[in-house]
Amino acid sequence: MTPIDGKADTILSGGPIWCGLAQGTAEVLALRGGKVLAAGRQSDVEMLAGPGTRRIDLRGRLAIPAFHDAHMHLMTLGRRAKSLDISPGAVSSVADIVQLVGARAQSLAPGTWITGSGYDHDRMVGKRHPTRWDLDKVSPDHPVWLGRCCGHMGVANSAALKLAGISRDTPNPPGGVIVRENGEPTGLLQERAQEAMHEAMPAPTVEELVEAIELAGRRCLSYGIGSVMDACVGMIGGWSDVAAYEAAERAGRLPVRMTMAMGGGPAGIAEEAFAKGYLTGKGSGMLRVGPVKFFTDGSAGGCTAAMSKPYTNGERGVLIFSDRELDEMVGHYHRRGFQVAVHAIGDAAIDQTIRSFDKACADGSCSHRRHRIEHCGFIDERQMGEMQRLGLIPAPQPVFVRDFGDTYLNVVGEQRSAGCYPMARWQRRGLRPAMSSDTPVSDVNPFVNLYAALSRTTLGGEVLGAEERLTLTEALSAYTENGAYACGVDDRLGTLEPGKVADIAVLNGDPFQAGVADLRDVEADLTLLAGRVVFDRQGEVR
Ligand SMILES: [Zn+2]
């Protein structure tokens, strides 16, 4: 209820309230009608309290604008919850995986698919992938598909290979490898060879996708995340992905604010989006259309990101499109009025992407369109200047330094690894890096990501480029207002200042007072969307 006397309906006080990079810290935050009414000192804001005002006592805890995860995969995160967890935390050997698959097979009718994801053979005993023969022992009658953590390969059992039409006579598809032993497929399918498996699996229903959205969205709220961008809508079920987000919103089952990046490229839904009038910026406060997204290269850890200098294996990675093809795609969607987000990780792919944006925006219209480079990991100083000139936004994942930094050291060496994901240079140059998780590639937990941005420490304990460490203030800015800027909603979200929407996270302590290492233990206690409590860990707000 909004009081009619001009008073606040909610007041937060009793702890620091970090409102934004330019706004700094306030003592009291007053809300009214879902928006920020005032932020400031006790003496200035307290007068807004009336008899009907709800009080939230911060008890020394830090309040911030709710996190804005500007590049992640919400539906995939939700669907993961239904598939087997075979990540390094859950299994340590092929035998463990076989046991989990066997147990699942016991509980499902024959013919039902069993999926799992997240295994990393490098971090298992024997350092080998499971084979179809390992899996067949416990699942002769269930098709099984297990994805590796990188998403670039996975293992099928014999029943799944049969459904996908893969036998010893099947040639490798373009851009993919069917790994074999004495001519017989082992079950391991790499890159585009995985597509046959995705086609063989039954498409999820819209209801199943809505369930995934709701589940993953609630998980986001539990971390203080209020807004996200799904970085490739259409990737799972084509237009059904959009239908599912819309159905979720209608049914009140979309827990977080969603910006949809429409998958572009040959298999994407961007053309359909355009034909149906789904242009960048259309939609509601909860669900809106963002950029068109496409890929120009792979991943650095998998040595498929396109680099100007070779990896230690002598390769330079893969550019997916020719210059002409990319120019055409970027120009096409730019002219149609879309924001454009291009996945580019290696410096050669980043260079190609910048050139395409430069051509598309020869009329000077780039900066207000907020075109983005997703990940943008291995960039040089000159390219950074070009991005600044064109108003291009990097959408990086500092948490990759933690998760994949040890691999980077192996595949590109120390010097190039030290300069990867240069958060400090971006932030200090004003490029507004939109810090994000790319979950489920990395952990959706923003505090793990913040820790990575402040420490630049790998899982193996190596520090990559200490000069690229952010301060906590810079990292919070990158994870809140920069995300809102990159998603084009900074007029309403991202900071806590009068008139903006009251999306707020209250943490379980004050990280400004604690050490960097303690960031990993931070949790969100409360999450508010438009002033409404949508997550309350301790049940503290009536
Ligand atoms: Zn992604």
Coordinates of C-alpha atoms and ligand atoms in Angstrom, one line a residue:
M1 CA 0.0 0.0 0.0
T2 CA 1.3 3.4 -0.9
P3 CA 0.5 6.0 1.8
I4 CA -1.4 8.9 0.3
D5 CA 0.3 11.5 2.5
G6 CA 3.5 11.5 0.5
K7 CA 5.3 9.4 3.1
A8 CA 7.5 6.4 2.4
D9 CA 5.9 3.0 2.4
T10 CA 9.2 1.3 3.3
I11 CA 12.4 2.6 4.9
L12 CA 15.7 0.7 5.0
S13 CA 18.2 1.9 7.6
G14 CA 20.7 0.7 10.2
G15 CA 23.4 -0.3 7.7
P16 CA 25.3 1.1 4.7
I17 CA 23.4 1.4 1.5
W18 CA 25.6 1.5 -1.6
C19 CA 23.6 3.3 -4.2
G20 CA 25.9 3.4 -7.2
L21 CA 29.3 4.6 -8.4
A22 CA 28.4 8.2 -8.6
Q23 CA 25.8 8.1 -5.9
G24 CA 28.0 6.6 -3.2
T25 CA 26.7 5.3 0.2
A26 CA 23.5 6.5 2.0
E27 CA 22.4 6.0 5.6
V28 CA 18.7 5.7 4.8
L29 CA 16.7 4.6 1.8
A30 CA 13.0 5.5 1.5
L31 CA 10.8 3.7 -1.0
R32 CA 7.3 4.5 -2.3
G33 CA 5.2 2.8 -4.8
G34 CA 7.9 0.4 -5.9
K35 CA 10.4 3.2 -6.5
V36 CA 13.2 5.0 -4.7
L37 CA 11.8 8.1 -3.0
A38 CA 15.0 9.3 -1.4
A39 CA 18.4 8.2 -0.4
G40 CA 20.6 10.1 2.0
R41 CA 21.5 10.9 5.6
Q42 CA 19.4 10.0 8.5
S43 CA 18.5 13.6 9.2
D44 CA 17.4 14.3 5.7
V45 CA 15.3 11.2 5.0
E46 CA 13.9 10.2 8.4
M47 CA 11.1 12.8 8.0
L48 CA 9.6 10.7 5.2
A49 CA 8.6 8.0 7.8
G50 CA 4.9 7.9 8.7
P51 CA 2.9 5.8 10.9
G52 CA 2.2 3.2 8.1
T53 CA 5.8 3.0 7.0
R54 CA 7.4 -0.5 7.0
R55 CA 10.9 -0.6 8.5
I56 CA 13.7 -2.9 7.3
D57 CA 16.5 -2.8 9.8
L58 CA 19.8 -3.6 8.1
R59 CA 21.6 -4.4 11.3
G60 CA 24.9 -3.4 9.9
R61 CA 24.4 -5.3 6.7
L62 CA 25.1 -3.8 3.3
A63 CA 22.3 -3.0 0.9
I64 CA 23.0 -2.6 -2.8
P65 CA 21.0 -2.4 -6.1
A66 CA 20.0 -5.9 -7.0
F67 CA 22.6 -7.6 -9.2
H68 CA 22.1 -7.5 -13.0
D69 CA 23.6 -10.6 -14.6
A70 CA 24.0 -9.4 -18.2
H71 CA 25.0 -12.7 -19.8
M72 CA 23.7 -16.0 -18.6
H73 CA 21.4 -18.9 -19.7
L74 CA 18.4 -19.1 -17.3
M75 CA 16.5 -21.9 -18.9
T76 CA 19.6 -24.1 -19.3
L77 CA 20.4 -23.5 -15.6
G78 CA 16.9 -24.6 -14.7
R79 CA 17.0 -27.6 -16.9
R80 CA 20.3 -28.7 -15.4
A81 CA 18.5 -29.2 -12.1
K82 CA 16.6 -32.1 -13.7
S83 CA 19.7 -33.7 -15.3
L84 CA 22.4 -35.6 -13.4
D85 CA 25.1 -33.5 -11.8
I86 CA 28.4 -35.0 -12.9
S87 CA 30.5 -31.9 -12.2
P88 CA 33.9 -32.2 -10.4
G89 CA 32.2 -31.5 -7.1
A90 CA 29.9 -34.5 -7.5
V91 CA 32.0 -37.2 -9.2
S92 CA 35.7 -38.0 -9.2
S93 CA 35.8 -40.9 -11.7
V94 CA 34.1 -42.6 -14.6
A95 CA 32.9 -45.3 -12.2
D96 CA 31.1 -42.6 -10.2
I97 CA 29.3 -41.4 -13.3
V98 CA 28.4 -45.0 -14.3
Q99 CA 26.9 -45.5 -10.9
L100 CA 24.8 -42.3 -11.1
V101 CA 23.5 -43.2 -14.6
G102 CA 22.7 -46.8 -13.4
A103 CA 20.7 -45.5 -10.4
R104 CA 18.7 -43.1 -12.6
A105 CA 18.0 -45.9 -15.2
Q106 CA 16.5 -48.0 -12.4
S107 CA 14.0 -45.2 -11.6
L108 CA 12.9 -44.4 -15.2
A109 CA 10.9 -46.3 -17.8
P110 CA 12.9 -47.9 -20.5
G111 CA 13.4 -45.6 -23.5
T112 CA 13.4 -42.4 -21.3
W113 CA 16.4 -40.2 -21.9
I114 CA 18.9 -39.8 -19.2
T115 CA 21.0 -36.6 -19.4
G116 CA 23.8 -35.3 -17.3
S117 CA 26.3 -32.4 -17.6
G118 CA 29.4 -30.8 -16.2
Y119 CA 31.9 -33.6 -16.2
D120 CA 35.6 -32.7 -16.6
H121 CA 37.8 -35.6 -17.5
D122 CA 40.8 -33.5 -16.6
R123 CA 39.7 -33.5 -13.0
M124 CA 38.7 -37.2 -12.7
V125 CA 40.8 -40.2 -11.8
G126 CA 42.5 -41.6 -15.0
K127 CA 41.7 -38.3 -16.9
R128 CA 39.5 -40.0 -19.4
H129 CA 36.1 -39.5 -20.9
P130 CA 33.4 -42.1 -20.2
T131 CA 32.7 -44.3 -23.2
R132 CA 29.5 -45.8 -24.6
W133 CA 30.6 -49.2 -23.4
D134 CA 31.0 -47.9 -19.8
L135 CA 27.4 -46.5 -20.0
D136 CA 25.8 -49.5 -21.8
K137 CA 26.6 -51.8 -18.8
V138 CA 24.1 -49.9 -16.7
S139 CA 21.7 -48.4 -19.3
P140 CA 21.2 -50.8 -22.2
D141 CA 17.6 -49.6 -22.6
H142 CA 17.8 -45.9 -21.9
P143 CA 19.4 -43.4 -24.2
V144 CA 22.1 -41.4 -22.3
W145 CA 23.8 -38.1 -23.2
L146 CA 26.4 -36.6 -20.9
G147 CA 27.8 -33.1 -21.7
R148 CA 31.3 -32.0 -20.7
C149 CA 31.5 -28.8 -18.7
C150 CA 32.7 -26.8 -21.7
G151 CA 29.6 -27.5 -23.8
H152 CA 31.9 -28.3 -26.7
M153 CA 31.6 -32.1 -26.4
G154 CA 29.7 -34.9 -24.8
V155 CA 29.3 -38.7 -24.5
A156 CA 26.4 -40.8 -25.7
N157 CA 25.7 -44.5 -25.0
S158 CA 24.8 -47.0 -27.7
A159 CA 21.0 -46.5 -27.4
A160 CA 21.5 -42.7 -27.9
L161 CA 23.9 -43.1 -30.8
K162 CA 21.4 -45.4 -32.5
L163 CA 18.6 -42.8 -32.1
A164 CA 20.9 -40.2 -33.6
G165 CA 21.7 -42.4 -36.5
I166 CA 25.5 -42.5 -35.7
S167 CA 27.3 -45.7 -36.5
R168 CA 30.8 -46.7 -37.7
D169 CA 29.7 -45.8 -41.2
T170 CA 28.7 -42.2 -40.3
P171 CA 31.3 -39.7 -41.6
N172 CA 32.3 -36.7 -39.4
P173 CA 29.9 -33.8 -40.0
P174 CA 31.4 -30.5 -41.1
G175 CA 32.8 -28.8 -38.0
G176 CA 32.5 -31.9 -35.8
V177 CA 34.3 -35.0 -34.8
I178 CA 32.8 -38.5 -34.0
V179 CA 35.7 -39.9 -31.9
R180 CA 36.4 -43.5 -32.8
E181 CA 38.4 -46.5 -31.6
N182 CA 39.3 -49.1 -34.3
G183 CA 36.7 -47.4 -36.5
E184 CA 33.9 -47.8 -33.9
P185 CA 32.4 -44.6 -32.3
T186 CA 33.4 -44.4 -28.6
G187 CA 30.4 -42.2 -27.9
L188 CA 32.4 -39.0 -27.6
L189 CA 31.0 -36.4 -30.0
Q190 CA 32.8 -33.1 -30.4
E191 CA 31.6 -29.6 -31.5
R192 CA 29.0 -29.9 -34.3
A193 CA 28.8 -33.7 -34.1
Q194 CA 26.7 -33.0 -31.0
E195 CA 23.9 -31.6 -33.1
A196 CA 22.7 -35.0 -34.2
M197 CA 22.2 -35.8 -30.5
H198 CA 20.3 -32.6 -29.8
E199 CA 18.0 -33.4 -32.8
A200 CA 17.4 -37.0 -31.5
M201 CA 16.3 -35.8 -28.1
P202 CA 12.7 -34.9 -27.6
A203 CA 12.1 -31.2 -27.6
P204 CA 11.0 -29.9 -24.2
T205 CA 7.4 -28.7 -23.9
V206 CA 6.7 -25.1 -23.1
E207 CA 5.5 -26.2 -19.6
E208 CA 8.8 -27.9 -19.0
L209 CA 10.6 -24.7 -20.1
V210 CA 8.4 -22.6 -17.8
E211 CA 9.3 -24.9 -14.9
A212 CA 13.0 -24.4 -15.7
I213 CA 12.5 -20.6 -15.8
E214 CA 10.8 -20.5 -12.5
L215 CA 13.3 -22.8 -10.8
A216 CA 16.4 -20.9 -12.0
G217 CA 14.7 -17.5 -11.5
R218 CA 14.1 -18.3 -7.8
R219 CA 17.7 -19.4 -7.5
C220 CA 18.8 -16.0 -8.9
L221 CA 16.6 -14.2 -6.3
S222 CA 18.3 -16.2 -3.5
Y223 CA 21.6 -14.6 -4.6
G224 CA 20.3 -11.0 -4.8
I225 CA 20.0 -11.1 -8.6
G226 CA 17.1 -9.1 -9.8
S227 CA 17.7 -8.9 -13.5
V228 CA 19.3 -11.1 -16.1
M229 CA 19.8 -11.4 -19.8
D230 CA 19.3 -14.8 -21.4
A231 CA 22.2 -14.7 -23.9
C232 CA 20.7 -17.0 -26.5
V233 CA 17.0 -17.3 -26.6
G234 CA 15.9 -19.9 -29.1
M235 CA 18.9 -22.1 -28.4
I236 CA 16.8 -24.8 -26.7
G237 CA 13.4 -24.9 -28.4
G238 CA 13.4 -22.2 -31.1
W239 CA 10.4 -19.9 -30.7
S240 CA 9.1 -22.1 -27.9
D241 CA 11.8 -20.3 -25.7
V242 CA 10.1 -17.0 -26.3
A243 CA 6.7 -18.6 -25.8
A244 CA 7.9 -20.0 -22.5
Y245 CA 9.1 -16.7 -21.2
E246 CA 5.8 -15.1 -22.1
A247 CA 3.8 -17.9 -20.6
A248 CA 5.9 -17.6 -17.4
E249 CA 5.3 -13.9 -17.2
R250 CA 1.6 -14.3 -17.7
A251 CA 1.4 -16.9 -15.0
G252 CA 3.5 -15.0 -12.5
R253 CA 6.2 -17.6 -12.8
L254 CA 9.0 -15.3 -14.1
P255 CA 10.8 -14.5 -10.8
V256 CA 13.5 -12.2 -12.3
R257 CA 13.5 -9.4 -14.8
M258 CA 14.5 -10.9 -18.2
T259 CA 16.1 -9.4 -21.2
M260 CA 16.0 -11.8 -24.1
A261 CA 19.0 -11.9 -26.5
M262 CA 17.5 -13.4 -29.7
G263 CA 19.7 -16.1 -31.2
G264 CA 20.9 -15.0 -34.6
G265 CA 22.7 -16.9 -37.3
P266 CA 21.4 -19.7 -39.6
A267 CA 19.7 -21.7 -36.8
G268 CA 18.5 -18.7 -34.8
I269 CA 15.1 -17.0 -34.2
A270 CA 16.2 -13.4 -35.0
E271 CA 14.4 -13.3 -38.4
E272 CA 11.2 -14.6 -36.8
A273 CA 11.5 -12.1 -34.1
F274 CA 11.8 -9.2 -36.6
A275 CA 8.9 -10.5 -38.6
K276 CA 6.7 -10.7 -35.5
G277 CA 7.8 -7.2 -34.3
Y278 CA 10.0 -8.3 -31.5
L279 CA 12.5 -5.4 -31.7
T280 CA 15.1 -4.4 -29.1
G281 CA 13.4 -2.5 -26.3
K282 CA 9.9 -4.0 -26.8
G283 CA 8.2 -5.7 -23.9
S284 CA 7.3 -5.0 -20.3
G285 CA 9.2 -4.2 -17.1
M286 CA 9.6 -7.9 -16.4
L287 CA 10.3 -9.3 -19.9
R288 CA 11.8 -7.4 -22.8
V289 CA 13.6 -7.9 -26.1
G290 CA 17.3 -7.2 -26.0
P291 CA 19.9 -7.7 -28.7
V292 CA 20.3 -10.2 -31.5
K293 CA 23.2 -12.4 -30.6
F294 CA 25.6 -14.5 -32.6
F295 CA 28.9 -16.3 -32.3
T296 CA 32.2 -15.6 -34.1
D297 CA 34.5 -18.0 -32.4
G298 CA 34.7 -20.7 -29.6
S299 CA 36.3 -20.8 -26.2
A300 CA 39.9 -20.1 -25.1
G301 CA 40.0 -23.1 -22.8
G302 CA 39.1 -25.3 -25.8
C303 CA 41.6 -23.5 -28.0
T304 CA 38.8 -22.6 -30.4
A305 CA 38.7 -18.9 -29.7
A306 CA 40.3 -17.1 -32.7
M307 CA 43.7 -15.7 -31.8
S308 CA 46.2 -13.6 -33.8
K309 CA 49.0 -15.6 -32.2
P310 CA 49.1 -19.4 -31.9
Y311 CA 48.1 -21.4 -28.8
T312 CA 50.9 -23.5 -27.3
N313 CA 49.5 -26.4 -29.5
G314 CA 50.3 -24.3 -32.6
E315 CA 46.7 -23.7 -33.6
R316 CA 45.0 -20.3 -33.8
G317 CA 41.4 -21.3 -33.1
V318 CA 38.4 -20.9 -35.5
L319 CA 36.6 -18.0 -37.0
I320 CA 33.1 -19.1 -37.7
F321 CA 32.3 -16.5 -40.4
S322 CA 34.3 -14.8 -43.1
D323 CA 34.7 -11.0 -42.8
R324 CA 32.0 -10.5 -45.5
E325 CA 29.5 -12.8 -43.8
L326 CA 29.9 -11.1 -40.4
D327 CA 29.7 -7.6 -42.0
E328 CA 26.5 -8.7 -43.6
M329 CA 25.0 -10.1 -40.4
V330 CA 26.0 -7.2 -38.2
G331 CA 24.9 -4.6 -40.8
H332 CA 21.6 -6.4 -41.4
Y333 CA 20.5 -6.4 -37.8
H334 CA 21.9 -3.0 -37.1
R335 CA 19.8 -1.6 -40.0
R336 CA 16.8 -3.4 -38.7
G337 CA 17.1 -1.5 -35.5
F338 CA 18.4 -4.2 -33.2
Q339 CA 21.1 -3.9 -30.6
V340 CA 23.7 -6.5 -31.7
A341 CA 25.7 -8.7 -29.3
V342 CA 28.5 -10.7 -30.8
H343 CA 30.3 -13.5 -29.0
A344 CA 34.1 -13.0 -29.5
I345 CA 36.8 -14.3 -27.2
G346 CA 40.0 -14.4 -29.1
D347 CA 41.7 -11.1 -30.3
A348 CA 41.3 -12.1 -34.0
A349 CA 37.5 -12.6 -33.5
I350 CA 37.3 -9.3 -31.5
D351 CA 39.1 -7.5 -34.3
Q352 CA 36.8 -8.9 -36.9
T353 CA 33.8 -7.9 -34.8
I354 CA 35.0 -4.4 -34.2
R355 CA 35.6 -4.0 -38.0
S356 CA 32.1 -5.2 -38.7
F357 CA 30.6 -2.7 -36.2
D358 CA 32.7 0.1 -37.6
K359 CA 31.3 -0.5 -41.1
A360 CA 27.7 -0.9 -39.9
C361 CA 28.0 2.3 -37.9
A362 CA 29.8 4.5 -40.4
D363 CA 26.9 6.9 -39.9
G364 CA 28.0 7.4 -36.3
S365 CA 25.0 5.6 -34.8
C366 CA 26.9 3.0 -32.9
S367 CA 27.2 4.4 -29.4
H368 CA 23.5 5.0 -28.7
R369 CA 22.7 1.5 -29.9
R370 CA 25.0 0.0 -27.2
H371 CA 26.3 -2.9 -29.4
R372 CA 28.1 -5.4 -27.3
I373 CA 31.0 -7.9 -27.5
E374 CA 30.2 -10.9 -25.3
H375 CA 33.1 -12.3 -23.2
C376 CA 35.7 -10.2 -25.1
G377 CA 38.4 -12.1 -23.2
F378 CA 41.7 -11.6 -25.1
I379 CA 41.8 -8.0 -26.2
D380 CA 44.6 -5.6 -26.8
E381 CA 45.0 -1.9 -26.0
R382 CA 44.3 -0.7 -29.5
Q383 CA 41.1 -2.7 -29.7
M384 CA 40.0 -1.2 -26.4
G385 CA 40.4 2.2 -27.9
E386 CA 38.4 1.2 -30.9
M387 CA 35.6 -0.1 -28.7
Q388 CA 35.6 3.2 -26.8
R389 CA 35.4 5.2 -30.0
L390 CA 32.4 3.1 -31.2
G391 CA 30.7 2.9 -27.9
L392 CA 30.9 -0.9 -27.8
I393 CA 30.3 -2.6 -24.5
P394 CA 32.3 -5.6 -23.3
A395 CA 30.2 -8.3 -21.5
P396 CA 32.9 -10.3 -19.6
Q397 CA 33.0 -13.0 -16.9
P398 CA 35.8 -12.4 -14.4
V399 CA 34.8 -15.7 -12.9
F400 CA 36.4 -17.4 -16.0
V401 CA 39.8 -16.3 -14.6
R402 CA 39.0 -18.5 -11.5
D403 CA 37.4 -21.4 -13.4
F404 CA 39.6 -21.5 -16.6
G405 CA 42.7 -19.5 -15.6
D406 CA 44.8 -22.6 -15.1
T407 CA 43.9 -23.8 -18.5
Y408 CA 44.6 -20.4 -20.0
L409 CA 48.1 -20.6 -18.5
N410 CA 48.6 -23.9 -20.3
V411 CA 47.2 -22.9 -23.7
V412 CA 48.4 -19.3 -24.1
G413 CA 51.1 -18.8 -21.5
E414 CA 51.5 -16.4 -18.6
Q415 CA 51.8 -13.1 -20.4
R416 CA 48.6 -13.4 -22.5
S417 CA 46.7 -14.9 -19.5
A418 CA 47.6 -12.0 -17.3
G419 CA 45.9 -9.6 -19.7
C420 CA 42.8 -11.6 -20.2
Y421 CA 39.4 -10.1 -19.2
P422 CA 41.0 -6.8 -18.3
M423 CA 38.3 -5.6 -16.0
A424 CA 40.3 -2.8 -14.4
R425 CA 41.4 -1.2 -17.7
W426 CA 37.8 -1.4 -19.0
Q427 CA 36.3 0.0 -15.9
R428 CA 38.8 2.8 -15.6
R429 CA 38.5 3.8 -19.3
G430 CA 34.8 4.1 -18.9
L431 CA 33.9 1.1 -21.1
R432 CA 31.4 -0.1 -18.5
P433 CA 32.1 -3.8 -18.6
A434 CA 28.9 -5.7 -17.9
M435 CA 30.1 -8.3 -15.4
S436 CA 28.2 -11.5 -15.7
S437 CA 28.4 -15.3 -15.0
D438 CA 27.5 -17.1 -18.3
T439 CA 25.9 -19.6 -15.9
P440 CA 25.7 -22.6 -16.1
V441 CA 29.2 -22.4 -17.7
S442 CA 30.2 -20.8 -14.4
D443 CA 28.5 -20.4 -11.0
V444 CA 25.5 -18.2 -10.9
N445 CA 26.5 -17.1 -7.4
P446 CA 27.6 -13.4 -7.9
F447 CA 29.8 -13.5 -4.8
V448 CA 32.1 -16.1 -6.4
N449 CA 32.4 -13.8 -9.4
L450 CA 33.1 -10.8 -7.2
Y451 CA 35.8 -12.7 -5.4
A452 CA 37.3 -13.6 -8.8
A453 CA 37.2 -9.9 -9.9
L454 CA 38.9 -8.8 -6.7
S455 CA 41.5 -11.6 -6.5
R456 CA 42.1 -12.7 -10.1
T457 CA 43.0 -16.0 -8.5
T458 CA 42.6 -19.3 -10.3
L459 CA 41.3 -22.5 -8.8
G460 CA 44.9 -23.7 -8.8
G461 CA 45.9 -20.7 -6.7
E462 CA 47.7 -18.7 -9.5
V463 CA 47.2 -14.9 -9.8
L464 CA 46.5 -13.8 -13.3
G465 CA 47.4 -10.1 -13.8
A466 CA 47.1 -8.6 -10.4
E467 CA 46.9 -5.1 -12.0
E468 CA 43.4 -6.1 -13.4
R469 CA 41.9 -6.5 -9.9
L470 CA 38.9 -4.4 -9.3
T471 CA 38.1 -2.7 -6.0
L472 CA 34.8 -3.8 -4.4
T473 CA 33.1 -0.6 -5.4
E474 CA 34.2 -1.0 -9.1
A475 CA 33.1 -4.6 -9.1
L476 CA 29.7 -3.8 -7.6
S477 CA 29.3 -1.1 -10.2
A478 CA 30.2 -3.6 -13.0
Y479 CA 27.6 -6.1 -11.7
T480 CA 24.7 -3.7 -11.2
E481 CA 24.6 -0.4 -13.2
N482 CA 26.9 -1.7 -16.0
G483 CA 24.6 -4.7 -16.6
A484 CA 21.6 -2.4 -16.7
Y485 CA 23.4 -0.1 -19.2
A486 CA 24.4 -3.0 -21.4
C487 CA 20.8 -4.2 -21.4
G488 CA 19.4 -0.8 -22.1
V489 CA 17.4 -0.5 -18.8
D490 CA 19.7 1.9 -16.9
D491 CA 17.0 4.6 -17.0
R492 CA 15.0 2.5 -14.5
L493 CA 17.5 0.0 -13.0
G494 CA 21.0 -0.4 -11.8
T495 CA 21.4 2.3 -9.1
L496 CA 19.4 3.4 -6.1
E497 CA 18.4 7.0 -6.7
P498 CA 15.1 8.9 -6.6
G499 CA 12.7 7.7 -9.3
K500 CA 14.5 4.4 -10.1
V501 CA 12.8 1.1 -9.5
A502 CA 13.5 -0.3 -6.0
D503 CA 15.3 -3.5 -6.9
I504 CA 17.5 -4.1 -3.9
A505 CA 19.7 -6.9 -2.4
V506 CA 20.5 -6.9 1.3
L507 CA 23.6 -9.0 2.0
N508 CA 24.3 -11.0 5.2
G509 CA 27.1 -8.7 6.2
D510 CA 29.2 -5.8 5.0
P511 CA 31.9 -6.9 2.5
F512 CA 33.5 -3.5 2.7
Q513 CA 34.4 -4.3 6.3
A514 CA 35.6 -7.9 5.6
G515 CA 38.6 -9.3 3.7
V516 CA 38.5 -10.2 0.0
A517 CA 38.7 -13.9 0.8
D518 CA 35.5 -13.6 2.9
L519 CA 33.5 -12.6 -0.2
R520 CA 33.1 -16.2 -1.0
D521 CA 31.0 -16.7 2.1
V522 CA 28.7 -13.7 1.5
E523 CA 25.0 -14.5 0.9
A524 CA 21.9 -12.4 0.1
D525 CA 19.5 -12.2 3.0
L526 CA 16.8 -10.2 1.3
T527 CA 15.9 -9.4 -2.3
L528 CA 13.3 -6.8 -3.3
L529 CA 11.9 -6.2 -6.7
A530 CA 10.0 -2.9 -7.1
G531 CA 10.0 -2.7 -3.3
R532 CA 8.4 -6.1 -2.8
V533 CA 10.2 -8.7 -0.8
V534 CA 10.7 -11.6 -3.2
F535 CA 13.4 -13.5 -1.2
D536 CA 13.8 -13.5 2.5
R537 CA 16.3 -16.0 3.8
Q538 CA 15.5 -15.6 7.5
G539 CA 11.8 -14.7 7.2
E540 CA 12.6 -11.3 8.8
V541 CA 10.2 -9.1 7.0
R542 CA 6.5 -9.2 7.8
Ligands
ZN1 ZN 26.8 -17.6 -22.9

